[in-house]
């Protein structure tokens, strides 16, 4: 944290550092405690970081789904300790299934947030794998959830700007 301003020695009233000194001096005591972050500031920071993380995860999930929709193969995002994948599987004339696959994501709340990043899919529409419907078998360490991917949802995802 820091503060800065313009030094204007010729005008003590407009000099940032002189005003900072006045603000922090009461009698013979100098205290800058009131300039430090309070509990509210820390809570605000945590909330802002959470919102920024959610936006980035939404962009990532949408990019992965777009990639698998256009390529037909699995799309992967790798991180230091985990991996997130998306796969759209469809057979000719049958429904398309979207699978979101995670390795190394132990927190179910985080996984729920990842699934919530797909627009137009309700939380009740996701099912854990393996299931007989999508026929996807997890490898060790993977958690897989899949859902039917309605054509209008796929079109919406493909139409979204890559930065969303």
PDB file of N, CA and C in Angstrom, residues 39-55:
ATOM      1  N   UNK A  39     -11.182  -3.803   8.764  1.00  0.00           N
ATOM      2  CA  UNK A  39     -11.790  -5.103   8.464  1.00  0.00           C
ATOM      3  C   UNK A  39     -12.670  -5.007   7.211  1.00  0.00           C
ATOM      4  N   UNK A  40     -13.414  -3.903   7.095  1.00  0.00           N
ATOM      5  CA  UNK A  40     -14.278  -3.723   5.915  1.00  0.00           C
ATOM      6  C   UNK A  40     -13.457  -3.727   4.637  1.00  0.00           C
ATOM      7  N   UNK A  41     -12.283  -3.074   4.659  1.00  0.00           N
ATOM      8  CA  UNK A  41     -11.420  -3.029   3.481  1.00  0.00           C
ATOM      9  C   UNK A  41     -10.975  -4.433   3.077  1.00  0.00           C
ATOM     10  N   UNK A  42     -10.619  -5.257   4.065  1.00  0.00           N
ATOM     11  CA  UNK A  42     -10.180  -6.622   3.765  1.00  0.00           C
ATOM     12  C   UNK A  42     -11.335  -7.458   3.219  1.00  0.00           C
ATOM     13  N   UNK A  43     -12.519  -7.291   3.797  1.00  0.00           N
ATOM     14  CA  UNK A  43     -13.692  -8.007   3.278  1.00  0.00           C
ATOM     15  C   UNK A  43     -13.992  -7.596   1.841  1.00  0.00           C
ATOM     16  N   UNK A  44     -13.859  -6.312   1.571  1.00  0.00           N
ATOM     17  CA  UNK A  44     -14.087  -5.813   0.212  1.00  0.00           C
ATOM     18  C   UNK A  44     -13.073  -6.417  -0.755  1.00  0.00           C
ATOM     19  N   UNK A  45     -11.810  -6.480  -0.344  1.00  0.00           N
ATOM     20  CA  UNK A  45     -10.777  -7.078  -1.185  1.00  0.00           C
ATOM     21  C   UNK A  45     -11.091  -8.538  -1.484  1.00  0.00           C
ATOM     22  N   UNK A  46     -11.482  -9.294  -0.466  1.00  0.00           N
ATOM     23  CA  UNK A  46     -11.828 -10.704  -0.662  1.00  0.00           C
ATOM     24  C   UNK A  46     -12.993 -10.830  -1.645  1.00  0.00           C
ATOM     25  N   UNK A  47     -14.001  -9.986  -1.509  1.00  0.00           N
ATOM     26  CA  UNK A  47     -15.154 -10.025  -2.416  1.00  0.00           C
ATOM     27  C   UNK A  47     -14.753  -9.673  -3.844  1.00  0.00           C
ATOM     28  N   UNK A  48     -13.911  -8.653  -4.003  1.00  0.00           N
ATOM     29  CA  UNK A  48     -13.482  -8.252  -5.346  1.00  0.00           C
ATOM     30  C   UNK A  48     -12.650  -9.346  -6.005  1.00  0.00           C
ATOM     31  N   UNK A  49     -11.798 -10.008  -5.240  1.00  0.00           N
ATOM     32  CA  UNK A  49     -10.999 -11.111  -5.781  1.00  0.00           C
ATOM     33  C   UNK A  49     -11.913 -12.266  -6.194  1.00  0.00           C
ATOM     34  N   UNK A  50     -12.929 -12.557  -5.391  1.00  0.00           N
ATOM     35  CA  UNK A  50     -13.865 -13.631  -5.717  1.00  0.00           C
ATOM     36  C   UNK A  50     -14.628 -13.331  -7.010  1.00  0.00           C
ATOM     37  N   UNK A  51     -15.066 -12.100  -7.165  1.00  0.00           N
ATOM     38  CA  UNK A  51     -15.785 -11.720  -8.381  1.00  0.00           C
ATOM     39  C   UNK A  51     -14.851 -11.803  -9.598  1.00  0.00           C
ATOM     40  N   UNK A  52     -13.627 -11.355  -9.448  1.00  0.00           N
ATOM     41  CA  UNK A  52     -12.662 -11.419 -10.553  1.00  0.00           C
ATOM     42  C   UNK A  52     -12.363 -12.878 -10.908  1.00  0.00           C
ATOM     43  N   UNK A  53     -12.204 -13.728  -9.896  1.00  0.00           N
ATOM     44  CA  UNK A  53     -11.958 -15.152 -10.152  1.00  0.00           C
ATOM     45  C   UNK A  53     -13.127 -15.772 -10.897  1.00  0.00           C
ATOM     46  N   UNK A  54     -14.338 -15.445 -10.478  1.00  0.00           N
ATOM     47  CA  UNK A  54     -15.553 -15.993 -11.126  1.00  0.00           C
ATOM     48  C   UNK A  54     -15.614 -15.576 -12.591  1.00  0.00           C
ATOM     49  N   UNK A  55     -15.297 -14.315 -12.881  1.00  0.00           N
ATOM     50  CA  UNK A  55     -15.301 -13.848 -14.266  1.00  0.00           C
ATOM     51  C   UNK A  55     -14.267 -14.606 -15.107  1.00  0.00           C
TER      52      UNK A  55
END
